[in-house]
Every structure is written in C-alpha cells, then in structure tokens.
PDB file of C-alpha atoms in Angstrom:
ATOM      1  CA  UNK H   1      86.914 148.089 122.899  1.00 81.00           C
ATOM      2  CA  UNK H   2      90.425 148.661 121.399  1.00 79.00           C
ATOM      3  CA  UNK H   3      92.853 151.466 123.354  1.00 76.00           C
ATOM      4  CA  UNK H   4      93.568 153.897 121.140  1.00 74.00           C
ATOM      5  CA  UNK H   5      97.113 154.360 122.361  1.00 80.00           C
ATOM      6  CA  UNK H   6      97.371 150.460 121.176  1.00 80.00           C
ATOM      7  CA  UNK H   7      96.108 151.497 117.769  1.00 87.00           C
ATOM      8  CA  UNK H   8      97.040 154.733 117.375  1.00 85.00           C
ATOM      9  CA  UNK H   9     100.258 153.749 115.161  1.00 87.00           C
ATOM     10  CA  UNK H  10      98.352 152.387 112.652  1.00 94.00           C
ATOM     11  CA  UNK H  11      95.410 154.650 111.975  1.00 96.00           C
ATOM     12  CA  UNK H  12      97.145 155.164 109.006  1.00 97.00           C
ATOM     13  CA  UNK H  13      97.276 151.518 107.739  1.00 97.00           C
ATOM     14  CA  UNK H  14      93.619 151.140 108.218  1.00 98.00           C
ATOM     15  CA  UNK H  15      92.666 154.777 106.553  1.00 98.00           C
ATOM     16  CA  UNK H  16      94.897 153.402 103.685  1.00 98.00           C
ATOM     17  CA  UNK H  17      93.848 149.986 103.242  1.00 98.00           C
ATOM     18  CA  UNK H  18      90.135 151.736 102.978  1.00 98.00           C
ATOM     19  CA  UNK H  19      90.998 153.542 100.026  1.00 98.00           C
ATOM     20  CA  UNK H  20      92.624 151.487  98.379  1.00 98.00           C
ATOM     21  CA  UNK H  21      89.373 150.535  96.294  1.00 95.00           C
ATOM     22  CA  UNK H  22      87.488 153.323  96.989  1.00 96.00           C
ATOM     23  CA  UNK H  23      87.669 157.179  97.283  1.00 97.00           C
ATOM     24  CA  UNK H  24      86.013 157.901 100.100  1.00 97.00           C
ATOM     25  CA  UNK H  25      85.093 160.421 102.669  1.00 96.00           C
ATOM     26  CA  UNK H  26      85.513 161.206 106.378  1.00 97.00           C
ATOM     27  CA  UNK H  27      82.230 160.025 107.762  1.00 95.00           C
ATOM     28  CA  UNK H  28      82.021 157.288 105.412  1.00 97.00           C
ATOM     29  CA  UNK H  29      85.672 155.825 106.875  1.00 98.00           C
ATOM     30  CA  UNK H  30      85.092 156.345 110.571  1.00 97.00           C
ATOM     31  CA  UNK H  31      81.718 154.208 109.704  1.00 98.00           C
ATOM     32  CA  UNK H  32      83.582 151.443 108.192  1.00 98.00           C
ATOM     33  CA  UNK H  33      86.247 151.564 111.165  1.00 97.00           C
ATOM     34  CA  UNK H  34      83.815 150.624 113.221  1.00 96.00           C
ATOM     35  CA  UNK H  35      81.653 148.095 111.397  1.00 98.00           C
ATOM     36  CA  UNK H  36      84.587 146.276 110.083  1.00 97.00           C
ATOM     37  CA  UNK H  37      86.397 146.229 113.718  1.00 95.00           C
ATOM     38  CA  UNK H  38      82.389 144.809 114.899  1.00 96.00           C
ATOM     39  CA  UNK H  39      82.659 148.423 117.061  1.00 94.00           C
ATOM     40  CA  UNK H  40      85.971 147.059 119.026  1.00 93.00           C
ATOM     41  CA  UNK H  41      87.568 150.220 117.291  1.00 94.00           C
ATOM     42  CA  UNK H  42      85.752 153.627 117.181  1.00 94.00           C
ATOM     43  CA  UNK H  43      88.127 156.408 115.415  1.00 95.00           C
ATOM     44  CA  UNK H  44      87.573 159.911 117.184  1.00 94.00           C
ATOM     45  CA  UNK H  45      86.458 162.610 114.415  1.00 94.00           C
ATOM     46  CA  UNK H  46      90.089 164.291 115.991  1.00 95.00           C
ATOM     47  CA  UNK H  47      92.078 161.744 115.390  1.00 95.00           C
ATOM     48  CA  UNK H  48      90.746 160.450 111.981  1.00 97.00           C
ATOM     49  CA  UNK H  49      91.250 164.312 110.932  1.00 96.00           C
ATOM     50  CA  UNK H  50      94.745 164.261 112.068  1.00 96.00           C
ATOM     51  CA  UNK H  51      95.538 161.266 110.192  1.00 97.00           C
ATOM     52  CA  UNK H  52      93.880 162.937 107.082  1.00 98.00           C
ATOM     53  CA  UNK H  53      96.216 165.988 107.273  1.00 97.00           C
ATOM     54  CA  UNK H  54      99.358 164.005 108.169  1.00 97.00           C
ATOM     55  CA  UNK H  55      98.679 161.257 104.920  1.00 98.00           C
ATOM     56  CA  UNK H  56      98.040 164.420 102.780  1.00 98.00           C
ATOM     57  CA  UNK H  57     101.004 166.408 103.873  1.00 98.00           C
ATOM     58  CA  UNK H  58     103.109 162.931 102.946  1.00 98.00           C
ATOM     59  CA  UNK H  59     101.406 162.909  99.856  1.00 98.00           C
ATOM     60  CA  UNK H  60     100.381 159.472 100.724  1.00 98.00           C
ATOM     61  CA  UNK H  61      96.105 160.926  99.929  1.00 98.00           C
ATOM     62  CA  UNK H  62      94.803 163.888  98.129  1.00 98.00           C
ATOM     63  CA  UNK H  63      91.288 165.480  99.036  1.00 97.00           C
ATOM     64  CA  UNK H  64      89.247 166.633  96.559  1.00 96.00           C
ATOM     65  CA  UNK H  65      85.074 167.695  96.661  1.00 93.00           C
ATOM     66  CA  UNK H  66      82.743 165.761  95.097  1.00 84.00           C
ATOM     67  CA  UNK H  67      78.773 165.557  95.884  1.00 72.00           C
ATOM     68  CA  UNK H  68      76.611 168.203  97.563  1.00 70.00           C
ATOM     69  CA  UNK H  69      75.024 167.437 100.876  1.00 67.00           C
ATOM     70  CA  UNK H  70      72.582 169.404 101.984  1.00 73.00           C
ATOM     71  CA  UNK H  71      74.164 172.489 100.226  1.00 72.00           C
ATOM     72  CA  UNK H  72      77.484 171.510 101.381  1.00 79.00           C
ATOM     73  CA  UNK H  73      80.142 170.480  99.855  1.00 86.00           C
ATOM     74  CA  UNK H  74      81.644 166.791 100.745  1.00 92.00           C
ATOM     75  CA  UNK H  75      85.733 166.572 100.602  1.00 95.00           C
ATOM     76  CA  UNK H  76      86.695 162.936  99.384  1.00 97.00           C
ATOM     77  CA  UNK H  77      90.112 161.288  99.710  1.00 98.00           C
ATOM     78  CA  UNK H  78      92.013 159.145  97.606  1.00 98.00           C
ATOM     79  CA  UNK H  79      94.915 157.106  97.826  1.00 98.00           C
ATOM     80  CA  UNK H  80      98.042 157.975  95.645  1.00 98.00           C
ATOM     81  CA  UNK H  81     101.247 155.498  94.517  1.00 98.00           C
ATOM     82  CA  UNK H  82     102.974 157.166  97.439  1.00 98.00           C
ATOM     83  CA  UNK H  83     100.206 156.149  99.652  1.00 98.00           C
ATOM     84  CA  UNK H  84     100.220 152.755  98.131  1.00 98.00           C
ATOM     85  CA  UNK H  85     103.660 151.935  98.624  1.00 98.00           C
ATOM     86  CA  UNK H  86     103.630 153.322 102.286  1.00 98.00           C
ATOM     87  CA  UNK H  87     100.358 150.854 102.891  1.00 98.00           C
ATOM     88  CA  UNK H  88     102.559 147.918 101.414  1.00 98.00           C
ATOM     89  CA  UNK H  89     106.036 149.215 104.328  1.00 97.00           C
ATOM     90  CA  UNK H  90     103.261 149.520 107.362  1.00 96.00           C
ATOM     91  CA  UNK H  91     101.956 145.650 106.674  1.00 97.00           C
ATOM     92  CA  UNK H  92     105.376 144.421 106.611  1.00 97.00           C
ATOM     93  CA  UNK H  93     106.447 146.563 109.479  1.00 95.00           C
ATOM     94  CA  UNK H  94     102.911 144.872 111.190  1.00 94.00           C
ATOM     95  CA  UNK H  95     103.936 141.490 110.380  1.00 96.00           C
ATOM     96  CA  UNK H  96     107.088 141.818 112.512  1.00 96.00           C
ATOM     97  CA  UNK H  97     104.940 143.737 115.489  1.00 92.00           C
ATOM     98  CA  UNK H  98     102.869 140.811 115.755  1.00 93.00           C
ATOM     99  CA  UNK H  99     105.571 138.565 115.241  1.00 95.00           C
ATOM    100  CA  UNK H 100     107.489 140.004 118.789  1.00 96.00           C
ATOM    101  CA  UNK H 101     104.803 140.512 120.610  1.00 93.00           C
ATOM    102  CA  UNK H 102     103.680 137.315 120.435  1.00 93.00           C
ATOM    103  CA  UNK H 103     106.561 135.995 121.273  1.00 94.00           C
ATOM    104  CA  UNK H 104     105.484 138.047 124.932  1.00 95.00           C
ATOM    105  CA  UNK H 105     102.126 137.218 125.209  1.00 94.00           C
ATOM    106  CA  UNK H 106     100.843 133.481 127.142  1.00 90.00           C
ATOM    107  CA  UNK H 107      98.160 131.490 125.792  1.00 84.00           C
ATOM    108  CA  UNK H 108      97.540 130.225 129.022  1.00 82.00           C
ATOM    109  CA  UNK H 109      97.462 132.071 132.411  1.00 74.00           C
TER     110      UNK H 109
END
C-alpha cells in the first residue's frame, strides 16, 4: 500500500487524468483509484473531496448533477481546458520527479 504523504502531490494528476474521457463522480473515481492502482492506492473520501474543491476553485473541474440515486441527487465532475492544460504541466513536472529520484534510489542493496 502506497503512503499517502508519497502521493498526496498528485491526487490531482490522477483525479484529472480520470476525467479526461469521462465525467464522472466521486464514488465512481475513488473506485477506479483503487482498481487501477490493483488497491496499492486507496483515496480517503477526505482527501478525494479536498482535491474536488481545490480543482474546482482553480477552475481546473466543474460539478454539475446528473442521475437520481435513490432519490438523491448525484454531483458529476468534468474536466475543463484549464484542467487539461494543468494535467499536461503535472506529467511533465512528474517526468522530472522520477527522473531525480531515481537518480537516489539503488537497484541493488
């Protein structure tokens, strides 16, 4: 299982690169988190909610409602061009994380 202190600076990336094809929802994301990671990443419901509010007040998502469940209401998210080109800085700005850090880390030990 993944630290989330190691992750937490790129929640983002990975609640972006999500919607990038599809509008999609809160429970819906944290399930693909953890199915695409094969459960070595589990998103807290805090933390994903956090993220939602800070990529929305960047105007990098919008929220909208769409679908009723079980009388309820479901609030969606979709990427915008903002969000798009912020995905596109955070996957360079990975690139030269990994590229550093490996330049720390042994094969052997």
């Amino acid at each position: 299982m993944i630290s989330s202190d190691v992750i937490r600076g790129y929640n983002d990336t990975i609640i972006l690169y999500l919607l990038l094809d599809n509008d999609s929802y809160g429970y819906e994301i944290s399930k693909k988190i953890k199915n695409l990671s094969d459960e070595k990443y589990v998103i807290k419901e805090t933390t994903l909610y956090s993220a939602f509010n800070r990529l929305m007040k960047n105007n990098y998502i919008e929220s909208f409602y769409k679908d009723e469940t079980f009388g309820k209401r479901r609030t969606y998210y979709r990427i915008t061009q903002a969000g798009i080109d912020y995905y596109k800085e955070k996957c360079k700005e990975w690139e030269l994380t990994k590229e550093v850090i490996n330049r720390f880390v042994k094969e052997e030990y």
